[in-house]
Amino acid sequence: MSLTAGIVGLPNVGKSTLFNAITKKHILAANYPFATIEPNVGVVTVPDKRLDVLTELVHPAKTIATTFEFTDIAGLVKGASTGEGLGNKFLSHIREVDAIVEVVRCFEDGNITHVEGQIDPIRDIEIINVELILADLEVIDGRLNRLGKKAEMTKDKATILEVGLLKKVKENLEKNIPARALEYNEDELKLLKSFNLLTMKPIIYVSNVKENEITSENQYVKKVRDYASKEQAEVIVVCAKIEEELSELDEEDKILFLQDLGLNESGLDQLIRATYSLLGLATYFTEGKDEVRAWTFRKGMKAPECAGIIHTDFERGFIKAEVISYDDFAALKSEKAVREAGKLRLEGKDYVMQDGDICLFRFNV
């Protein structure tokens, strides 16, 4: 399932350092604006302890985790919506992602310049958000202008719906309220999707802190949390420098390093899982001696659609799905024991897949 999150922020907030850690790639991370000019794309594995447990129980020839894509996008500056800096390029790249990971500088360091001169995370967030709002207003105004008098005189229900919706969104954008903060019915959501509005994209804020502040919240992080809570957005606290160091270690040394820091898991693992969830994604598993594998699906998908993720023939010829819940498999230790306990279920075409389902799809083409 090809979905991607775009890492955005002002220049020199730690985006590229974070991206290096996420993908274990070493793109240019320099102390000046626009070190990242073309978007860099990296694929990460989604951390899931359930996959480790299944591997231990089944002993397959190989284990394959599900993956997720991150894109590092050039730093934005004030005036991007009117072409400042790399404005138009930034906006075109961000339109192509499904979710926004906004990195916010929450640390003081005289050796790393700040494009606005001083540290103020809320100002930084609002600079980016205002530019996204201005870009969306341009799209909406353009559409309303094209509709022109037809919008005023028409009795066409579809046009009336579109005009009313766009005006509602515009009024709120002009109050600095992003489109994602409003409520919509199903028809409105379908219509808005065609405009690909930047402020409709779900968002996570990443507070980048110094090494000695990773286990305690400084004043800047608290301000970001307060701001994010107003739009029910999640905040992940990371130290990008530590995460980059962790990415160079093997698993055993990584665990020891995290323990020394007083952490149970890395900030990046939290971020990957949070972004995965933000997009409404979940995981089902297939298991056997050849392979234990995690598969990504959208919450709400039915069994035939999920079967089609493996192969289109599985969806086309879908008959039934043999389903075991992960909890039952983990408790009973084997597929045989699950069957004997009567915990294996046969589900049909209307079954809505659940996170953690372990499946065998029956099909006939």
Short mmCIF file of C-alpha atoms in Angstrom, two decimals:
data_model
loop_
_atom_site.label_atom_id
_atom_site.label_comp_id
_atom_site.label_asym_id
_atom_site.label_seq_id
_atom_site.Cartn_x
_atom_site.Cartn_y
_atom_site.Cartn_z
CA MET A 1 0.00 0.00 0.00
CA SER A 2 1.83 3.05 -1.28
CA LEU A 3 1.35 5.88 1.23
CA THR A 4 3.94 8.42 2.26
CA ALA A 5 4.51 11.05 4.95
CA GLY A 6 6.36 14.26 4.15
CA ILE A 7 8.85 15.65 6.65
CA VAL A 8 8.56 19.43 6.62
CA GLY A 9 9.78 22.38 8.66
CA LEU A 10 11.75 25.59 8.48
CA PRO A 11 15.41 25.33 7.45
CA ASN A 12 17.83 24.01 10.10
CA VAL A 13 15.29 22.45 12.44
CA GLY A 14 16.69 18.92 12.08
CA LYS A 15 14.60 17.51 9.22
CA SER A 16 17.44 15.98 7.24
CA THR A 17 19.17 14.64 10.35
CA LEU A 18 15.91 12.97 11.31
CA PHE A 19 15.49 11.62 7.80
CA ASN A 20 19.03 10.20 7.91
CA ALA A 21 18.09 8.30 11.04
CA ILE A 22 14.76 7.10 9.68
CA THR A 23 16.16 5.60 6.52
CA LYS A 24 19.79 5.01 7.56
CA LYS A 25 20.71 6.98 4.47
CA HIS A 26 23.18 9.83 4.55
CA ILE A 27 21.84 12.66 2.47
CA LEU A 28 23.30 16.12 2.82
CA ALA A 29 22.47 17.66 6.22
CA ALA A 30 24.13 21.07 6.20
CA ASN A 31 23.89 24.13 8.42
CA TYR A 32 22.31 26.40 5.84
CA PRO A 33 18.87 26.74 4.23
CA PHE A 34 17.87 24.49 1.34
CA ALA A 35 20.51 21.80 1.92
CA THR A 36 17.71 19.48 0.80
CA ILE A 37 16.48 20.72 -2.57
CA GLU A 38 14.94 17.65 -4.20
CA PRO A 39 12.70 15.50 -2.01
CA ASN A 40 14.51 12.42 -0.74
CA VAL A 41 12.38 9.32 -0.36
CA GLY A 42 13.16 6.50 2.02
CA VAL A 43 11.36 3.31 2.99
CA VAL A 44 11.31 2.20 6.64
CA THR A 45 10.05 -0.95 8.30
CA VAL A 46 7.15 -0.48 10.69
CA PRO A 47 8.22 -1.72 14.16
CA ASP A 48 5.86 -4.47 15.35
CA LYS A 49 6.71 -6.83 18.21
CA ARG A 50 3.90 -9.14 17.10
CA LEU A 51 5.94 -10.04 14.03
CA ASP A 52 8.86 -11.02 16.27
CA VAL A 53 6.60 -13.24 18.39
CA LEU A 54 5.14 -14.97 15.32
CA THR A 55 8.65 -15.57 13.98
CA GLU A 56 9.71 -17.19 17.27
CA LEU A 57 6.64 -19.46 17.26
CA VAL A 58 6.58 -20.44 13.57
CA HIS A 59 10.35 -20.51 12.75
CA PRO A 60 9.84 -19.50 9.10
CA ALA A 61 12.53 -19.46 6.43
CA LYS A 62 12.13 -15.68 6.27
CA THR A 63 10.27 -12.83 7.95
CA ILE A 64 9.05 -9.75 6.08
CA ALA A 65 7.91 -6.62 7.89
CA THR A 66 5.49 -4.11 6.45
CA THR A 67 6.97 -0.83 5.26
CA PHE A 68 6.19 2.87 5.18
CA GLU A 69 7.56 5.71 3.09
CA PHE A 70 8.95 9.05 4.28
CA THR A 71 9.85 11.99 2.06
CA ASP A 72 12.26 14.71 3.21
CA ILE A 73 11.11 18.01 1.71
CA ALA A 74 13.13 21.21 1.37
CA GLY A 75 12.85 23.76 4.20
CA LEU A 76 10.05 26.29 3.85
CA VAL A 77 10.42 30.01 4.57
CA LYS A 78 7.94 32.84 5.02
CA GLY A 79 6.47 33.81 1.66
CA ALA A 80 6.64 30.32 0.13
CA SER A 81 3.08 30.66 -1.17
CA THR A 82 4.22 33.66 -3.26
CA GLY A 83 7.38 31.93 -4.48
CA GLU A 84 9.91 32.89 -1.77
CA GLY A 85 12.79 30.47 -1.23
CA LEU A 86 11.84 27.20 -2.87
CA GLY A 87 8.17 28.02 -2.37
CA ASN A 88 6.47 26.56 -5.42
CA LYS A 89 8.70 23.49 -5.42
CA PHE A 90 8.04 22.93 -1.71
CA LEU A 91 4.29 23.20 -2.20
CA SER A 92 4.24 20.85 -5.18
CA HIS A 93 6.21 18.25 -3.26
CA ILE A 94 4.00 18.45 -0.19
CA ARG A 95 0.88 18.00 -2.34
CA GLU A 96 2.19 14.56 -3.25
CA VAL A 97 2.33 13.20 0.32
CA ASP A 98 -0.54 11.74 2.35
CA ALA A 99 0.41 13.08 5.80
CA ILE A 100 2.61 15.85 7.18
CA VAL A 101 5.33 15.37 9.78
CA GLU A 102 6.23 18.89 10.87
CA VAL A 103 9.59 19.08 12.63
CA VAL A 104 9.81 21.95 15.10
CA ARG A 105 13.05 23.19 16.65
CA CYS A 106 12.74 23.05 20.44
CA PHE A 107 16.38 23.55 21.42
CA GLU A 108 18.88 26.38 21.81
CA ASP A 109 22.22 26.13 19.99
CA GLY A 110 24.27 29.18 19.02
CA ASN A 111 26.23 27.11 16.51
CA ILE A 112 23.16 26.32 14.42
CA THR A 113 21.58 29.33 12.76
CA HIS A 114 17.82 29.88 12.80
CA VAL A 115 16.29 31.37 9.69
CA GLU A 116 14.09 33.66 11.85
CA GLY A 117 16.90 34.64 14.22
CA GLN A 118 15.60 33.21 17.49
CA ILE A 119 13.88 30.10 18.86
CA ASP A 120 10.09 30.27 18.91
CA PRO A 121 8.39 26.97 17.97
CA ILE A 122 4.86 28.40 17.79
CA ARG A 123 5.97 31.15 15.41
CA ASP A 124 7.71 28.50 13.30
CA ILE A 125 4.60 26.29 13.20
CA GLU A 126 2.41 29.22 12.24
CA ILE A 127 4.78 30.32 9.47
CA ILE A 128 4.38 26.94 7.81
CA ASN A 129 0.68 26.64 8.53
CA VAL A 130 -0.05 30.12 7.17
CA GLU A 131 1.82 29.34 3.95
CA LEU A 132 -0.21 26.14 3.52
CA ILE A 133 -3.41 28.08 4.21
CA LEU A 134 -2.50 30.75 1.65
CA ALA A 135 -1.80 28.07 -0.95
CA ASP A 136 -5.19 26.46 -0.27
CA LEU A 137 -6.97 29.82 -0.48
CA GLU A 138 -5.44 30.32 -3.90
CA VAL A 139 -6.84 26.96 -5.05
CA ILE A 140 -10.31 27.70 -3.64
CA ASP A 141 -10.47 31.25 -5.01
CA GLY A 142 -9.41 29.98 -8.41
CA ARG A 143 -12.20 27.40 -8.43
CA LEU A 144 -14.85 29.86 -7.22
CA ASN A 145 -13.78 32.37 -9.88
CA ARG A 146 -14.06 29.71 -12.60
CA LEU A 147 -17.57 28.86 -11.47
CA GLY A 148 -18.40 32.59 -11.61
CA LYS A 149 -22.05 33.58 -12.07
CA LYS A 150 -22.99 29.96 -12.70
CA ALA A 151 -22.50 29.43 -8.98
CA GLU A 152 -25.00 32.18 -8.19
CA MET A 153 -27.64 31.30 -10.78
CA THR A 154 -27.49 27.51 -11.02
CA LYS A 155 -30.02 25.12 -9.59
CA ASP A 156 -27.67 22.20 -10.07
CA LYS A 157 -27.35 20.42 -6.71
CA ALA A 158 -23.74 19.37 -7.27
CA THR A 159 -22.64 22.94 -8.01
CA ILE A 160 -24.58 24.31 -5.04
CA LEU A 161 -22.88 21.75 -2.78
CA GLU A 162 -19.44 22.59 -4.17
CA VAL A 163 -19.86 26.36 -3.79
CA GLY A 164 -21.23 26.09 -0.27
CA LEU A 165 -18.45 23.76 0.78
CA LEU A 166 -15.66 25.87 -0.70
CA LYS A 167 -17.05 29.01 0.92
CA LYS A 168 -17.21 27.25 4.30
CA VAL A 169 -13.60 26.11 4.01
CA LYS A 170 -12.49 29.54 2.79
CA GLU A 171 -14.14 31.37 5.69
CA ASN A 172 -12.32 29.14 8.17
CA LEU A 173 -8.97 29.33 6.37
CA GLU A 174 -9.21 33.11 6.59
CA LYS A 175 -9.47 32.66 10.37
CA ASN A 176 -6.30 30.48 10.29
CA ILE A 177 -8.36 27.32 10.83
CA PRO A 178 -7.02 24.46 8.64
CA ALA A 179 -9.46 22.48 6.51
CA ARG A 180 -8.77 19.28 8.47
CA ALA A 181 -10.20 20.89 11.64
CA LEU A 182 -13.73 21.10 10.18
CA GLU A 183 -16.42 18.43 10.07
CA TYR A 184 -17.71 17.08 6.76
CA ASN A 185 -20.26 14.59 5.51
CA GLU A 186 -19.36 11.80 3.09
CA ASP A 187 -20.27 13.78 -0.05
CA GLU A 188 -18.23 16.78 1.09
CA LEU A 189 -15.18 14.62 1.83
CA LYS A 190 -15.40 13.04 -1.62
CA LEU A 191 -15.56 16.47 -3.25
CA LEU A 192 -12.71 17.95 -1.18
CA LYS A 193 -10.45 15.05 -2.10
CA SER A 194 -10.34 16.28 -5.69
CA PHE A 195 -8.81 19.61 -4.59
CA ASN A 196 -5.93 17.95 -2.68
CA LEU A 197 -5.87 20.77 -0.12
CA LEU A 198 -2.67 20.98 1.89
CA THR A 199 -4.45 21.80 5.14
CA MET A 200 -6.64 18.70 4.79
CA LYS A 201 -3.63 16.45 5.22
CA PRO A 202 -3.34 14.93 8.72
CA ILE A 203 -0.39 16.22 10.74
CA ILE A 204 2.01 15.16 13.48
CA TYR A 205 4.35 17.61 15.20
CA VAL A 206 7.87 16.44 16.03
CA SER A 207 9.62 18.43 18.75
CA ASN A 208 13.36 18.17 18.16
CA VAL A 209 15.26 18.64 21.45
CA LYS A 210 18.86 18.46 22.71
CA GLU A 211 20.40 15.25 24.02
CA ASN A 212 20.09 16.21 27.70
CA GLU A 213 16.40 17.13 27.33
CA ILE A 214 15.08 13.94 25.78
CA THR A 215 13.55 12.60 29.02
CA SER A 216 12.15 15.90 30.29
CA GLU A 217 9.91 18.41 28.55
CA ASN A 218 11.40 21.87 28.15
CA GLN A 219 9.33 25.04 27.80
CA TYR A 220 9.32 24.83 24.02
CA VAL A 221 7.92 21.28 23.93
CA LYS A 222 5.14 22.26 26.33
CA LYS A 223 4.17 25.13 24.03
CA VAL A 224 4.03 22.76 21.04
CA ARG A 225 1.84 20.32 22.99
CA ASP A 226 -0.56 23.11 23.94
CA TYR A 227 -0.76 24.26 20.33
CA ALA A 228 -1.23 20.74 18.93
CA SER A 229 -3.94 19.86 21.45
CA LYS A 230 -6.22 22.52 19.94
CA GLU A 231 -6.43 20.52 16.71
CA GLN A 232 -6.09 17.15 18.45
CA ALA A 233 -2.75 16.52 16.78
CA GLU A 234 -0.09 14.24 18.24
CA VAL A 235 3.35 15.42 19.37
CA ILE A 236 6.41 13.15 19.30
CA VAL A 237 9.54 14.29 21.16
CA VAL A 238 12.85 13.24 19.60
CA CYS A 239 16.48 14.21 19.61
CA ALA A 240 17.37 13.88 15.94
CA LYS A 241 21.08 13.68 16.78
CA ILE A 242 20.54 10.74 19.15
CA GLU A 243 18.28 9.02 16.63
CA GLU A 244 20.98 9.29 13.98
CA GLU A 245 23.49 7.73 16.38
CA LEU A 246 21.04 4.94 17.23
CA SER A 247 20.57 4.16 13.54
CA GLU A 248 24.25 3.21 13.30
CA LEU A 249 24.03 0.58 16.07
CA ASP A 250 23.03 -3.05 15.90
CA GLU A 251 19.91 -4.07 17.80
CA GLU A 252 21.70 -5.19 20.97
CA ASP A 253 23.77 -2.01 21.29
CA LYS A 254 20.71 0.07 20.47
CA ILE A 255 18.80 -1.45 23.40
CA LEU A 256 21.72 -0.77 25.77
CA PHE A 257 22.04 2.82 24.52
CA LEU A 258 18.31 3.43 25.05
CA GLN A 259 18.51 1.97 28.55
CA ASP A 260 21.40 4.30 29.38
CA LEU A 261 19.22 7.20 28.24
CA GLY A 262 16.31 5.99 30.37
CA LEU A 263 14.14 5.22 27.31
CA ASN A 264 12.10 2.13 26.43
CA GLU A 265 12.10 2.78 22.69
CA SER A 266 13.45 5.26 20.20
CA GLY A 267 11.57 8.39 19.21
CA LEU A 268 11.67 7.21 15.61
CA ASP A 269 9.85 3.98 16.40
CA GLN A 270 7.17 6.09 18.08
CA LEU A 271 7.03 8.41 15.07
CA ILE A 272 6.76 5.62 12.50
CA ARG A 273 3.93 3.93 14.40
CA ALA A 274 2.14 7.23 15.05
CA THR A 275 2.31 8.21 11.36
CA TYR A 276 1.11 4.75 10.31
CA SER A 277 -1.87 5.12 12.63
CA LEU A 278 -2.51 8.73 11.57
CA LEU A 279 -3.19 7.54 8.04
CA GLY A 280 -5.68 4.96 9.29
CA LEU A 281 -3.40 2.03 8.48
CA ALA A 282 -3.35 -1.34 10.20
CA THR A 283 -1.55 -4.68 9.82
CA TYR A 284 -2.62 -8.23 9.14
CA PHE A 285 -0.30 -11.23 8.98
CA THR A 286 0.22 -14.38 6.96
CA GLU A 287 2.24 -17.22 8.45
CA GLY A 288 3.79 -20.49 7.36
CA LYS A 289 7.10 -22.34 7.33
CA ASP A 290 8.22 -20.50 4.20
CA GLU A 291 7.37 -17.02 5.40
CA VAL A 292 5.87 -14.91 8.16
CA ARG A 293 4.80 -11.57 6.72
CA ALA A 294 3.08 -8.35 7.76
CA TRP A 295 0.73 -6.62 5.30
CA THR A 296 -0.56 -3.05 5.44
CA PHE A 297 -4.24 -2.28 4.89
CA ARG A 298 -6.56 0.65 5.49
CA LYS A 299 -8.86 0.33 8.48
CA GLY A 300 -12.36 -0.51 7.28
CA MET A 301 -11.25 -2.65 4.34
CA LYS A 302 -13.06 -5.94 3.85
CA ALA A 303 -11.44 -9.36 3.50
CA PRO A 304 -11.50 -9.56 -0.34
CA GLU A 305 -9.81 -6.16 -0.67
CA CYS A 306 -7.13 -7.21 1.81
CA ALA A 307 -6.63 -10.46 -0.08
CA GLY A 308 -6.10 -8.36 -3.20
CA ILE A 309 -3.13 -6.65 -1.54
CA ILE A 310 -1.29 -9.96 -1.83
CA HIS A 311 -2.46 -10.65 -5.39
CA THR A 312 -5.34 -9.39 -7.52
CA ASP A 313 -6.38 -13.01 -8.20
CA PHE A 314 -6.98 -13.48 -4.47
CA GLU A 315 -9.58 -10.71 -4.53
CA ARG A 316 -11.11 -11.69 -7.87
CA GLY A 317 -11.62 -15.32 -6.85
CA PHE A 318 -12.16 -14.79 -3.12
CA ILE A 319 -14.16 -17.53 -1.39
CA LYS A 320 -13.41 -17.36 2.34
CA ALA A 321 -10.73 -16.22 4.76
CA GLU A 322 -9.43 -18.41 7.56
CA VAL A 323 -8.81 -15.94 10.36
CA ILE A 324 -6.99 -16.26 13.69
CA SER A 325 -6.60 -13.34 16.06
CA TYR A 326 -3.01 -12.56 17.00
CA ASP A 327 -3.84 -12.81 20.73
CA ASP A 328 -5.18 -16.35 20.30
CA PHE A 329 -2.15 -17.44 18.27
CA ALA A 330 0.28 -15.92 20.79
CA ALA A 331 -1.53 -17.57 23.71
CA LEU A 332 -1.91 -21.04 22.16
CA LYS A 333 1.52 -21.02 20.44
CA SER A 334 0.59 -22.74 17.16
CA GLU A 335 -1.98 -22.88 14.38
CA LYS A 336 -2.74 -26.51 15.27
CA ALA A 337 -3.53 -25.59 18.87
CA VAL A 338 -5.73 -22.71 17.68
CA ARG A 339 -7.71 -25.06 15.43
CA GLU A 340 -8.13 -27.61 18.21
CA ALA A 341 -9.37 -24.90 20.56
CA GLY A 342 -11.99 -23.84 18.00
CA LYS A 343 -10.50 -20.35 17.70
CA LEU A 344 -10.04 -20.38 13.93
CA ARG A 345 -12.87 -18.53 12.13
CA LEU A 346 -14.13 -18.70 8.55
CA GLU A 347 -15.03 -15.20 7.36
CA GLY A 348 -16.82 -14.17 4.16
CA LYS A 349 -16.82 -11.25 1.76
CA ASP A 350 -18.39 -8.80 4.20
CA TYR A 351 -15.86 -9.37 6.98
CA VAL A 352 -14.10 -6.13 7.99
CA MET A 353 -10.46 -6.94 8.65
CA GLN A 354 -9.04 -6.18 12.09
CA ASP A 355 -5.54 -5.14 13.07
CA GLY A 356 -3.60 -8.24 14.07
CA ASP A 357 -5.66 -10.76 12.09
CA ILE A 358 -3.67 -13.75 10.86
CA CYS A 359 -5.16 -14.91 7.56
CA LEU A 360 -5.20 -17.65 4.98
CA PHE A 361 -7.29 -16.69 1.95
CA ARG A 362 -9.22 -19.33 0.01
CA PHE A 363 -9.79 -18.38 -3.62
CA ASN A 364 -10.60 -19.87 -6.98
CA VAL A 365 -9.87 -18.26 -10.34
#
